[in-house]
Amino acid sequence: MKARKVILALVLAASLMFAFTSCTCKPGDIEEENITQPNAMSTPSAISSQSDIAKPAAVTAGVIMVGNQVVDIGDKIYPIYFDFDKSELRSDSRNTLSELAQWMKNNPSVNLRVDGNCDERGSNEYNLALGETRADSARKYLVYLGVSPDRLETMSYGEEKPSCSESSEDCWSKNRRDDFTITSK
Amino acid sequence: MKNKVHSLPNSTFKIVALMLFVIWATTGLPALVDARVYLELDSPNLRRIPLAVAPLQPLCGCRTDEKTALIGRKILIDDLEFSTFFEILDDPSNYLEKPKSCNLAQGSFDFRNWSLIGAELLIKAGYSLSGEKLVIEFRLYDTLASKMIVGKRYRGRAKNIRLLFHKFTNQVVESVTGLPGEFSSKIAFCGRLNNEPAQELYTCDYDGHERKQVTRNKSINISPAWSTDANKLVFTSYRRDNPDLYLIDFMKGKETKLTNRKGINAAAAWSADNRHLTLMQRYENHSEITIINAASGDTILRVTKSSANQASPCWSPDNREIAFVSDRNGTPQIYITTAQGGRWRRLTKQGVYNADPDWSAHNDKVVFTSRIEGIFQICTIKPDGTNHKQLTYARRNCETPCWSPNGRHIIFTEKINGIEQLMVMDDKGRNLKQLTFDKLKKKSPNWSANR
């Protein structure tokens, strides 16, 4: 009896581990257990939760079109990133902004605020100015792509709103960014 | 201030002598009564004057309070040590005089007991503590000339004990150098705990003691700046979704919004008469230097007109010029323009990143940060571009330097074990001291005048 209880406990424990720690399971097991049929709302959310900065496709995942309707899944538009001490748009940022501009044309009631941010290195106050320029770079490009200037505001946080706080290039590169906030829709 | 100051003469002659001394000390005129010059401040190898601090005694008829005696003596020693003008003979076991007397007056002790151990100056202090009432009497003696240099009595509340002692050490430094000490000044700075989004403002004494949290708005608060009378503080806060400029009036206990122009309103600096502020504001979607009315917040002048970014303005001592940062030539560098705008010249020519200038009101030097071999270090330069000197050789970034009220010290932040701490050093980069050791990440220290 005792031995059977132990085995049962082990089996239970193993299945619990299987349920909660899917990453440690074999790939075959995951396919069977963890992929469920998503509904229309959660699909983009699942995609957007990968904050892989190299993927420009993640730009407008915060708001999606379902049929002809805008569905809000958390007002999240992904940032664009800058090189150290630079405010010029990188080519990946231009792609991202093109998608954003298209989405704004499709959603004409939405207004945005662009927040410029810097990494922790350098003067706090000069970084405030640099943040203004970074935000304005994105604003100018969106206007160039046909978005009405009335729909865009900018603000600078300098280095005061880091998304990551370690002193490493990996972290700094995530902090040199423009955030986009929906101010009205 | 609430703490009353009384001089301590005990004969008519001394009253006259002390009055003359006070006139001399406050006007900075050459001493008529006493021709001795204790310190030649311009001397390249300044000698530290040996000074002893007698253990504090209760005043006659008052009871002993060991805590007051120990704290008081420590403040005296720490302040005077910080000034860098004295060699403090601080170990009482080396003292020949074993005082039991409550009398501090000349004649009650033998100067030779002090000159024999090498002390050229002697501080004697006595206290009276009853409930919340604290009275301290101080005397500074010249042991070689066998005379009192300055005597003061301060009354105040026991909780203000540090300020009472700082006020006397200011007098000691003034007696010896002609310029008061900096010991009753305050530091304002921004602090962030862990990685919380909120960054609040704090103040503390020049030595890091008496820290107080000033803002509690749970927003991001930046770039505090004291008015030159130390009664007001301006700062920038994001609490209403735009970096607006606010003013705290400590005398009225009131906070008001000064300007909420769209975009940044930041890095403000007071003019010498406290009527104007120069700051960064947004024009044509980038940052320019402006001057506003410090009472109404109304714009007086846009000082710079450039398509580049401008940041961190500060006034020259005579307020005729403004130093600021600009990237108009590609990298952040320090420039100087007239306060009417128009003509400008580039100040920093070495290095690719120079920022955060602060122009001392007392010595003709600009302190700033410079990126040297990848690390931000503190440097000074004369306003004509000569005498460029690197003061720190740190392994971690040193940022936002600010002059002390007399231009004798520089406060800045250095990242130590992942936390930005307040550091202070003298104007030559010597006598480096870490002021804070706690977990709060500190930014943008700003040093007030004495209160």
XYZ file of C-alpha atoms in Angstrom:
636
model
C 0.000 0.000 0.000
C 2.706 2.371 1.085
C 4.703 1.787 -2.088
C 1.613 2.366 -4.251
C 0.916 5.656 -2.436
C 4.429 6.809 -3.104
C 4.136 5.901 -6.774
C 0.789 7.696 -6.969
C 2.291 10.779 -5.350
C 5.195 10.705 -7.782
C 2.848 10.370 -10.735
C 0.762 13.269 -9.410
C 3.850 15.373 -8.833
C 5.159 14.551 -12.284
C 1.901 15.486 -13.933
C 1.770 18.728 -11.966
C 5.295 19.572 -13.071
C 4.240 18.693 -16.593
C 1.322 21.085 -16.350
C 3.166 24.065 -14.864
C 6.647 23.796 -16.283
C 5.945 23.196 -19.894
C 9.308 24.598 -20.922
C 11.106 21.687 -19.340
C 8.999 19.142 -21.223
C 9.900 17.524 -24.492
C 8.634 19.378 -27.538
C 6.290 16.525 -28.397
C 4.555 16.810 -25.054
C 3.996 20.535 -25.444
C 2.193 20.128 -28.742
C -0.250 17.765 -27.125
C -0.904 19.608 -23.906
C -0.348 23.317 -24.123
C -1.575 24.619 -27.429
C -5.219 25.410 -27.216
C -7.393 26.863 -29.903
C -7.177 30.639 -29.309
C -10.128 32.957 -29.779
C -9.903 36.051 -31.918
C -9.046 38.259 -28.937
C -6.193 36.352 -27.470
C -4.236 35.538 -30.601
C -2.608 38.918 -31.037
C -2.154 39.192 -27.329
C -0.168 36.003 -27.340
C 1.961 37.355 -30.148
C 2.399 40.749 -28.575
C 3.663 39.277 -25.342
C 6.895 38.470 -27.104
C 8.653 41.748 -26.657
C 11.344 40.792 -29.112
C 12.611 44.164 -30.227
C 13.884 42.872 -33.532
C 10.333 42.150 -34.718
C 8.791 45.200 -36.299
C 5.558 43.211 -36.764
C 4.815 43.664 -33.069
C 4.201 47.360 -33.502
C 0.464 47.725 -33.374
C -0.413 44.528 -31.612
C -2.011 46.515 -28.797
C -5.022 47.309 -30.977
C -6.240 44.993 -33.714
C -8.852 45.016 -36.406
C -11.383 42.212 -36.061
C -13.596 42.421 -39.118
C -14.322 46.145 -39.286
C -13.995 46.703 -35.563
C -11.056 48.025 -33.573
C -10.488 45.687 -30.656
C -8.502 47.104 -27.795
C -6.318 44.562 -26.081
C -4.424 46.870 -23.768
C -3.487 50.091 -25.576
C -0.011 48.854 -26.255
C 2.028 49.928 -29.204
C 5.570 48.716 -29.292
C 8.467 51.153 -29.073
C 11.089 52.037 -31.652
C 14.767 52.089 -30.698
C 17.757 54.395 -31.254
C 21.552 54.174 -31.305
C 23.610 55.777 -28.503
C 23.415 59.583 -28.475
C 21.489 59.521 -31.777
C 18.020 60.683 -32.683
C 18.031 59.557 -36.319
C 15.536 56.800 -37.180
C 17.018 53.368 -37.857
C 15.736 51.401 -40.850
C 13.851 48.948 -38.597
C 12.191 51.951 -36.943
C 11.128 53.330 -40.321
C 9.416 50.009 -41.128
C 7.703 50.061 -37.785
C 6.531 53.648 -38.249
C 5.204 52.818 -41.736
C 2.989 50.147 -40.210
C 1.954 52.537 -37.466
C 1.105 55.253 -40.011
C -1.014 52.788 -42.014
C -2.802 51.705 -38.851
C -3.492 55.332 -37.917
C -4.992 55.909 -41.360
C -7.214 52.881 -40.825
C -8.173 54.181 -37.390
C -8.729 57.881 -37.995
C -10.079 58.683 -34.533
C -6.965 57.541 -32.712
C -4.498 60.177 -31.440
C -1.027 59.321 -30.208
C 1.626 60.727 -27.916
C 5.243 59.887 -28.646
C 7.505 59.758 -25.549
C 11.250 60.038 -26.177
C 13.589 58.154 -23.800
C 17.346 57.774 -23.306
C 19.672 55.369 -21.552
C 21.228 56.285 -18.202
C 24.570 57.373 -19.601
C 25.365 61.024 -19.986
C 23.818 64.194 -18.671
C 20.263 63.891 -17.329
C 19.393 67.316 -18.686
C 20.991 66.886 -22.091
C 19.113 63.590 -22.289
C 15.858 65.492 -21.702
C 16.655 67.489 -24.820
C 17.707 64.361 -26.716
C 14.406 62.704 -25.736
C 12.529 65.677 -27.246
C 14.384 65.169 -30.519
C 13.861 61.415 -30.523
C 10.132 61.875 -30.052
C 10.102 64.544 -32.751
C 11.953 62.256 -35.208
C 9.108 59.759 -35.018
C 6.477 62.501 -35.159
C 8.052 64.058 -38.248
C 8.261 60.709 -40.024
C 4.620 59.879 -39.266
C 3.597 63.287 -40.619
C 5.754 62.668 -43.707
C 3.861 59.392 -44.163
C 0.573 61.268 -44.165
C -0.588 61.305 -40.553
C -2.112 64.642 -39.588
C 0.130 66.600 -37.164
C -2.991 67.335 -35.073
C -3.137 63.691 -34.095
C 0.399 63.564 -32.670
C 1.919 64.956 -29.487
C 5.426 64.488 -28.162
C 7.019 64.433 -24.746
C 10.495 63.703 -23.378
C 11.257 61.620 -20.327
C 15.031 61.844 -20.782
C 16.528 59.004 -18.771
C 13.822 59.179 -16.076
C 11.595 56.337 -17.288
C 13.862 53.375 -18.033
C 12.200 50.138 -19.068
C 15.215 48.231 -17.787
C 17.640 49.165 -15.008
C 20.869 47.219 -15.438
C 24.074 48.828 -16.636
C 24.618 46.784 -19.777
C 24.398 47.494 -23.497
C 21.502 45.030 -23.758
C 19.537 47.040 -21.222
C 20.661 50.464 -22.471
C 19.529 49.562 -26.002
C 16.010 48.911 -24.647
C 15.956 52.311 -22.931
C 16.914 54.367 -26.008
C 13.394 54.367 -27.374
C 10.198 56.138 -28.344
C 7.080 54.880 -26.571
C 3.669 55.403 -28.148
C 0.624 56.106 -26.007
C -2.932 56.328 -27.315
C -4.328 59.605 -25.973
C -7.781 59.328 -27.534
C -9.686 56.995 -29.804
C 16.242 81.920 11.866
C 14.669 81.076 15.182
C 18.024 80.618 16.894
C 19.159 83.798 18.556
C 22.782 84.825 18.469
C 24.486 86.740 21.260
C 28.054 87.897 21.492
C 29.923 87.297 24.693
C 31.863 90.275 25.938
C 32.649 90.558 29.610
C 34.177 94.001 29.717
C 33.607 97.255 27.880
C 36.914 96.899 26.102
C 35.932 93.498 24.850
C 32.558 94.780 23.660
C 34.303 97.377 21.544
C 36.897 94.895 20.289
C 34.226 92.379 19.374
C 32.086 94.973 17.604
C 35.088 96.018 15.573
C 35.763 92.391 14.816
C 32.196 91.760 13.685
C 32.353 94.834 11.426
C 35.622 93.532 10.000
C 34.280 90.036 9.488
C 31.041 91.138 7.843
C 32.489 93.779 5.569
C 35.595 91.881 4.610
C 37.737 94.954 5.247
C 41.320 94.378 6.391
C 41.515 93.873 10.140
C 42.357 97.092 11.909
C 42.457 95.693 15.412
C 44.242 92.462 14.665
C 46.674 92.414 11.800
C 47.313 88.684 11.951
C 46.380 86.816 8.790
C 45.655 83.225 9.671
C 45.386 81.766 6.213
C 46.514 83.062 2.853
C 43.872 81.396 0.718
C 45.731 82.027 -2.522
C 48.883 80.338 -1.266
C 49.626 77.253 -3.374
C 50.509 75.148 -0.344
C 47.924 76.100 2.188
C 49.049 75.178 5.688
C 46.437 73.579 7.901
C 46.261 75.378 11.263
C 46.518 73.016 14.267
C 43.290 73.347 16.270
C 42.105 71.643 19.466
C 38.491 71.219 20.535
C 38.198 71.002 24.327
C 35.640 68.469 25.572
C 32.299 70.237 26.000
C 31.342 71.240 29.546
C 27.934 72.015 31.031
C 27.647 75.761 31.640
C 27.967 76.820 35.266
C 24.997 75.644 37.277
C 23.730 73.319 34.501
C 23.619 69.572 34.579
C 25.763 67.222 32.548
C 24.352 65.668 29.372
C 26.914 63.323 27.843
C 24.959 62.970 24.584
C 24.892 66.699 23.871
C 28.581 66.967 24.779
C 29.612 64.128 22.452
C 27.362 65.041 19.499
C 28.353 68.693 19.746
C 32.080 68.016 19.803
C 31.753 65.635 16.864
C 29.909 68.255 14.777
C 32.613 70.824 15.555
C 35.379 68.413 14.553
C 33.594 67.104 11.422
C 32.745 70.587 10.135
C 36.238 71.972 10.648
C 37.857 68.852 9.208
C 35.633 69.210 6.118
C 36.708 72.823 5.633
C 40.285 71.537 4.964
C 41.738 74.599 6.750
C 42.598 72.889 10.021
C 44.648 70.058 11.384
C 42.346 68.893 14.161
C 44.044 67.650 17.320
C 40.990 65.658 18.288
C 42.241 63.063 20.805
C 41.492 64.397 24.325
C 43.930 61.895 25.872
C 46.741 64.046 24.416
C 45.402 67.184 26.069
C 47.347 68.524 29.069
C 44.368 70.412 30.464
C 41.984 68.166 32.335
C 39.014 70.501 32.515
C 36.484 70.290 35.233
C 35.639 73.975 35.121
C 32.352 75.248 33.761
C 34.065 78.542 33.010
C 35.080 79.056 29.374
C 36.325 82.595 29.808
C 39.846 83.819 29.264
C 41.750 83.748 32.561
C 40.058 80.554 33.711
C 42.642 78.373 31.980
C 46.283 78.376 30.929
C 46.947 78.945 27.193
C 50.285 77.135 27.554
C 48.462 73.844 28.158
C 47.301 74.200 24.547
C 50.257 75.832 22.820
C 52.530 73.128 24.294
C 50.627 70.357 22.505
C 50.873 72.300 19.262
C 47.365 73.763 19.126
C 47.468 77.283 17.692
C 43.706 77.608 17.885
C 41.407 76.338 20.614
C 37.635 75.980 20.719
C 35.909 75.869 24.080
C 32.186 75.256 24.243
C 29.644 74.861 27.023
C 25.983 73.871 26.960
C 22.806 74.108 28.934
C 19.987 71.723 28.148
C 16.650 71.976 29.916
C 13.791 70.159 28.260
C 13.680 71.334 24.643
C 15.748 74.457 25.343
C 19.375 74.311 24.313
C 21.931 77.041 24.896
C 25.481 76.746 23.590
C 28.357 79.110 24.298
C 31.378 79.011 22.070
C 34.752 80.676 22.151
C 37.534 80.478 19.618
C 40.953 81.324 21.107
C 44.318 82.099 19.583
C 46.629 80.246 22.001
C 49.824 81.906 20.755
C 48.468 85.440 21.127
C 46.530 84.407 24.265
C 43.291 86.032 23.167
C 39.741 85.289 22.114
C 39.070 85.610 18.382
C 35.317 85.132 18.461
C 32.704 84.256 21.072
C 29.035 83.425 20.471
C 26.049 82.220 22.376
C 23.262 80.421 20.512
C 19.844 79.550 21.888
C 17.558 77.140 20.120
C 15.605 73.934 20.392
C 17.407 70.725 21.190
C 16.259 69.168 17.921
C 18.180 71.892 16.051
C 21.450 71.030 17.783
C 23.260 70.398 14.505
C 22.301 73.815 13.113
C 23.452 75.559 16.326
C 26.904 74.022 16.032
C 27.094 74.600 12.264
C 26.405 78.290 12.834
C 29.431 78.568 15.082
C 31.747 76.613 12.782
C 30.706 79.050 10.016
C 32.030 81.795 12.309
C 35.266 79.925 12.970
C 36.013 79.589 9.259
C 35.053 83.213 8.637
C 37.392 84.369 11.410
C 40.297 82.556 9.848
C 39.679 83.036 6.117
C 37.364 86.051 5.768
C 34.598 83.965 4.138
C 32.095 82.004 6.261
C 31.974 78.216 6.314
C 29.346 76.325 4.349
C 28.020 74.293 7.239
C 24.456 75.585 7.493
C 23.794 75.026 3.794
C 21.452 72.370 2.401
C 21.597 69.908 -0.457
C 18.494 69.197 -2.560
C 18.500 66.073 -4.714
C 16.247 63.560 -6.494
C 15.929 60.054 -5.091
C 14.498 56.831 -6.455
C 14.078 53.678 -4.410
C 14.744 50.349 -6.140
C 13.314 50.682 -9.625
C 10.091 52.392 -8.705
C 8.672 54.711 -11.340
C 8.401 57.560 -8.818
C 11.368 59.839 -8.154
C 10.869 62.291 -5.281
C 12.853 65.289 -4.046
C 14.814 65.284 -0.801
C 16.916 67.737 1.160
C 19.712 67.160 3.655
C 22.431 69.138 5.413
C 25.771 69.633 3.676
C 27.118 66.634 5.618
C 24.270 64.287 4.615
C 22.501 64.512 7.989
C 18.892 65.621 8.572
C 17.468 64.136 5.367
C 13.868 65.102 4.615
C 11.553 64.070 1.789
C 10.168 67.206 0.129
C 7.729 65.880 -2.508
C 5.255 63.021 -2.188
C 3.460 63.177 -5.518
C 4.497 59.670 -6.681
C 5.492 61.116 -10.045
C 8.877 61.825 -11.622
C 10.499 64.934 -10.110
C 13.785 66.293 -11.470
C 16.385 69.088 -11.451
C 15.874 70.899 -8.116
C 17.474 74.362 -7.776
C 17.691 76.563 -4.660
C 17.085 80.286 -4.837
C 20.218 82.174 -3.793
C 18.635 82.975 -0.385
C 17.897 79.240 0.122
C 14.212 80.002 0.824
C 12.792 78.629 -2.412
C 13.281 75.556 -4.536
C 12.235 75.167 -8.177
C 11.973 71.757 -9.789
C 10.335 69.956 -12.666
C 7.575 67.400 -12.176
C 5.704 65.107 -14.561
C 2.684 64.871 -12.267
C 0.317 66.467 -14.818
C 1.526 64.554 -17.878
C 3.938 67.272 -18.955
C 7.302 68.212 -17.419
C 6.131 71.485 -15.795
C 8.122 73.816 -13.548
C 7.064 74.125 -9.894
C 8.171 76.333 -7.024
C 8.273 75.485 -3.330
C 8.408 78.495 -0.999
C 9.686 77.123 2.328
C 8.929 80.365 4.179
C 5.257 80.239 3.140
C 5.087 76.447 3.102
C 3.488 76.689 -0.329
C 3.940 75.010 -3.708
C 2.916 76.663 -6.969
C 3.173 75.846 -10.656
C 5.384 78.356 -12.483
C 5.118 77.339 -16.110
C 3.469 74.537 -18.037
C 4.513 75.379 -21.559
C 4.020 72.302 -23.747
C 7.175 70.168 -23.715
C 10.029 70.332 -21.253
C 10.317 73.116 -18.672
C 13.439 71.928 -16.924
C 16.952 72.526 -15.576
C 16.073 75.924 -14.125
C 18.735 78.152 -12.509
C 18.130 81.319 -10.451
C 19.586 84.714 -11.231
C 21.603 86.327 -8.422
C 18.669 88.603 -7.452
C 16.186 85.670 -7.580
C 13.937 87.587 -10.001
C 14.661 85.485 -13.064
C 15.137 81.852 -13.975
C 16.962 80.495 -16.991
C 15.787 77.079 -18.154
C 15.219 74.658 -21.042
C 11.903 75.005 -22.885
C 10.550 73.602 -26.110
C 10.561 75.795 -29.217
C 9.925 74.341 -32.689
C 10.001 70.825 -31.262
C 13.428 71.030 -29.701
C 14.937 72.415 -26.520
C 16.096 76.037 -26.289
C 17.395 78.238 -23.446
C 14.942 80.837 -22.145
C 14.625 83.328 -19.292
C 11.364 83.579 -17.370
C 10.041 85.715 -14.519
C 10.612 83.734 -11.313
C 7.381 84.995 -9.736
C 4.907 84.770 -12.623
C 6.564 82.179 -14.879
C 6.065 84.551 -17.859
C 8.605 84.260 -20.654
C 11.011 87.199 -20.791
C 13.385 86.080 -23.512
C 14.283 83.191 -25.751
C 18.069 83.260 -25.392
C 19.128 80.705 -28.022
C 17.827 80.308 -31.569
C 19.187 77.153 -33.107
C 17.939 74.060 -34.848
C 20.012 71.933 -32.423
C 19.337 70.952 -28.804
C 20.184 73.202 -25.889
C 20.354 72.090 -22.241
C 21.527 72.902 -18.696
C 21.778 76.710 -18.626
C 23.573 78.456 -15.744
C 24.378 82.122 -15.062
C 27.796 83.721 -14.869
C 28.523 85.312 -11.455
C 27.582 88.786 -12.791
C 24.514 87.370 -14.621
C 25.637 88.944 -17.896
C 26.315 85.581 -19.527
C 24.807 82.101 -19.589
C 26.730 78.863 -20.048
C 24.755 75.987 -21.581
C 25.070 72.690 -23.436
C 24.362 72.418 -27.147
C 24.892 69.806 -29.836
C 24.902 72.432 -32.619
C 28.266 71.083 -33.822
C 27.269 67.427 -33.617
C 28.225 66.478 -30.067
C 27.177 67.940 -26.702
C 29.564 70.772 -25.808
C 29.459 73.750 -23.471
C 28.881 77.215 -24.937
C 28.627 80.688 -23.449
C 26.221 83.336 -24.707
C 25.266 86.788 -23.473
C 22.119 86.819 -21.349
C 20.476 88.914 -24.102
C 21.117 86.117 -26.583
C 22.864 86.586 -29.892
C 26.634 86.292 -29.648
C 27.966 82.957 -28.430
C 31.275 81.142 -28.147
C 32.266 77.533 -27.597
C 33.890 76.902 -24.195
C 34.899 73.208 -24.271
C 37.134 72.026 -27.081
C 38.459 68.751 -25.693
C 36.480 65.517 -25.828
C 33.288 64.512 -27.581
C 30.825 64.876 -24.709
C 30.901 67.769 -22.249
C 27.790 68.652 -20.230
C 26.174 69.852 -16.984
C 28.037 73.148 -16.473
C 27.847 75.018 -13.164
C 29.511 78.419 -12.926
C 30.703 79.295 -9.442
C 29.472 82.607 -8.086
C 32.690 82.932 -6.053
C 35.543 81.639 -8.120
C 35.715 82.173 -11.818
C 35.463 78.533 -12.819
C 32.933 76.334 -14.578
C 32.619 72.754 -13.342
C 31.205 70.185 -15.777
C 31.212 66.507 -16.760
C 33.345 65.171 -19.550
C 33.292 61.709 -21.097
C 36.911 60.511 -20.892
C 37.768 56.993 -22.059
C 34.112 56.023 -21.839
C 33.580 57.279 -18.290
C 32.079 60.587 -17.193
C 34.515 62.552 -15.010
C 34.300 65.921 -13.268
C 36.409 68.733 -14.788
C 36.813 72.477 -14.312
C 37.679 75.196 -16.807
C 38.069 78.979 -16.747
C 35.351 80.860 -18.684
C 37.984 81.934 -21.236
C 38.663 78.277 -22.055
C 42.006 78.046 -20.242
C 42.989 75.917 -17.223
C 41.092 72.786 -18.248
C 41.558 70.358 -15.335
C 40.278 66.835 -14.759
C 39.376 66.471 -11.060
C 38.105 62.875 -10.812
C 39.647 59.659 -12.074
C 36.747 57.370 -11.171
C 35.980 53.956 -12.598
C 32.234 54.659 -12.538
C 30.370 57.606 -13.998
C 30.488 60.864 -12.039
C 27.618 63.217 -12.889
C 25.858 66.550 -12.247
C 28.544 68.528 -10.374
C 27.415 71.573 -8.385
C 29.494 74.209 -6.563
C 29.175 74.829 -2.840
C 28.041 78.361 -1.901
C 31.623 79.655 -1.614
C 33.023 77.692 -4.518
C 35.263 75.742 -2.150
C 33.663 72.352 -2.744
C 31.909 70.408 -5.480
C 29.093 67.925 -4.926
C 28.267 65.300 -7.567
C 26.965 61.746 -7.911
C 29.008 58.618 -8.460
C 27.593 55.170 -9.087
C 28.923 52.918 -6.323
C 27.849 49.261 -6.238
C 25.011 50.047 -8.627
C 23.632 52.956 -6.568
C 24.254 56.625 -7.374
C 25.587 58.240 -4.180
C 26.338 61.836 -3.232
C 30.074 62.625 -3.250
C 31.847 65.797 -2.277
C 35.397 67.050 -2.868
C 37.251 70.342 -2.731
C 37.674 72.604 -5.757
C 40.995 70.963 -6.638
C 39.522 67.432 -6.601
C 41.120 66.563 -3.259
C 39.540 65.462 0.042
C 36.963 63.250 -1.687
C 34.215 62.110 0.675
C 31.175 59.874 0.187
C 28.174 61.552 1.839
C 25.498 58.861 1.489
C 25.558 55.088 1.709
C 21.917 53.958 1.536
C 19.857 52.289 -1.206
C 18.225 55.439 -2.577
C 19.502 56.236 -6.091
C 20.411 59.913 -6.017
C 20.536 62.445 -8.830
C 21.162 66.115 -9.521
C 22.383 67.439 -6.143
C 21.995 71.202 -5.776
C 23.815 73.081 -3.010
C 22.140 76.043 -1.243
C 23.628 79.070 0.474
C 23.836 79.115 4.272
C 20.555 79.625 6.103
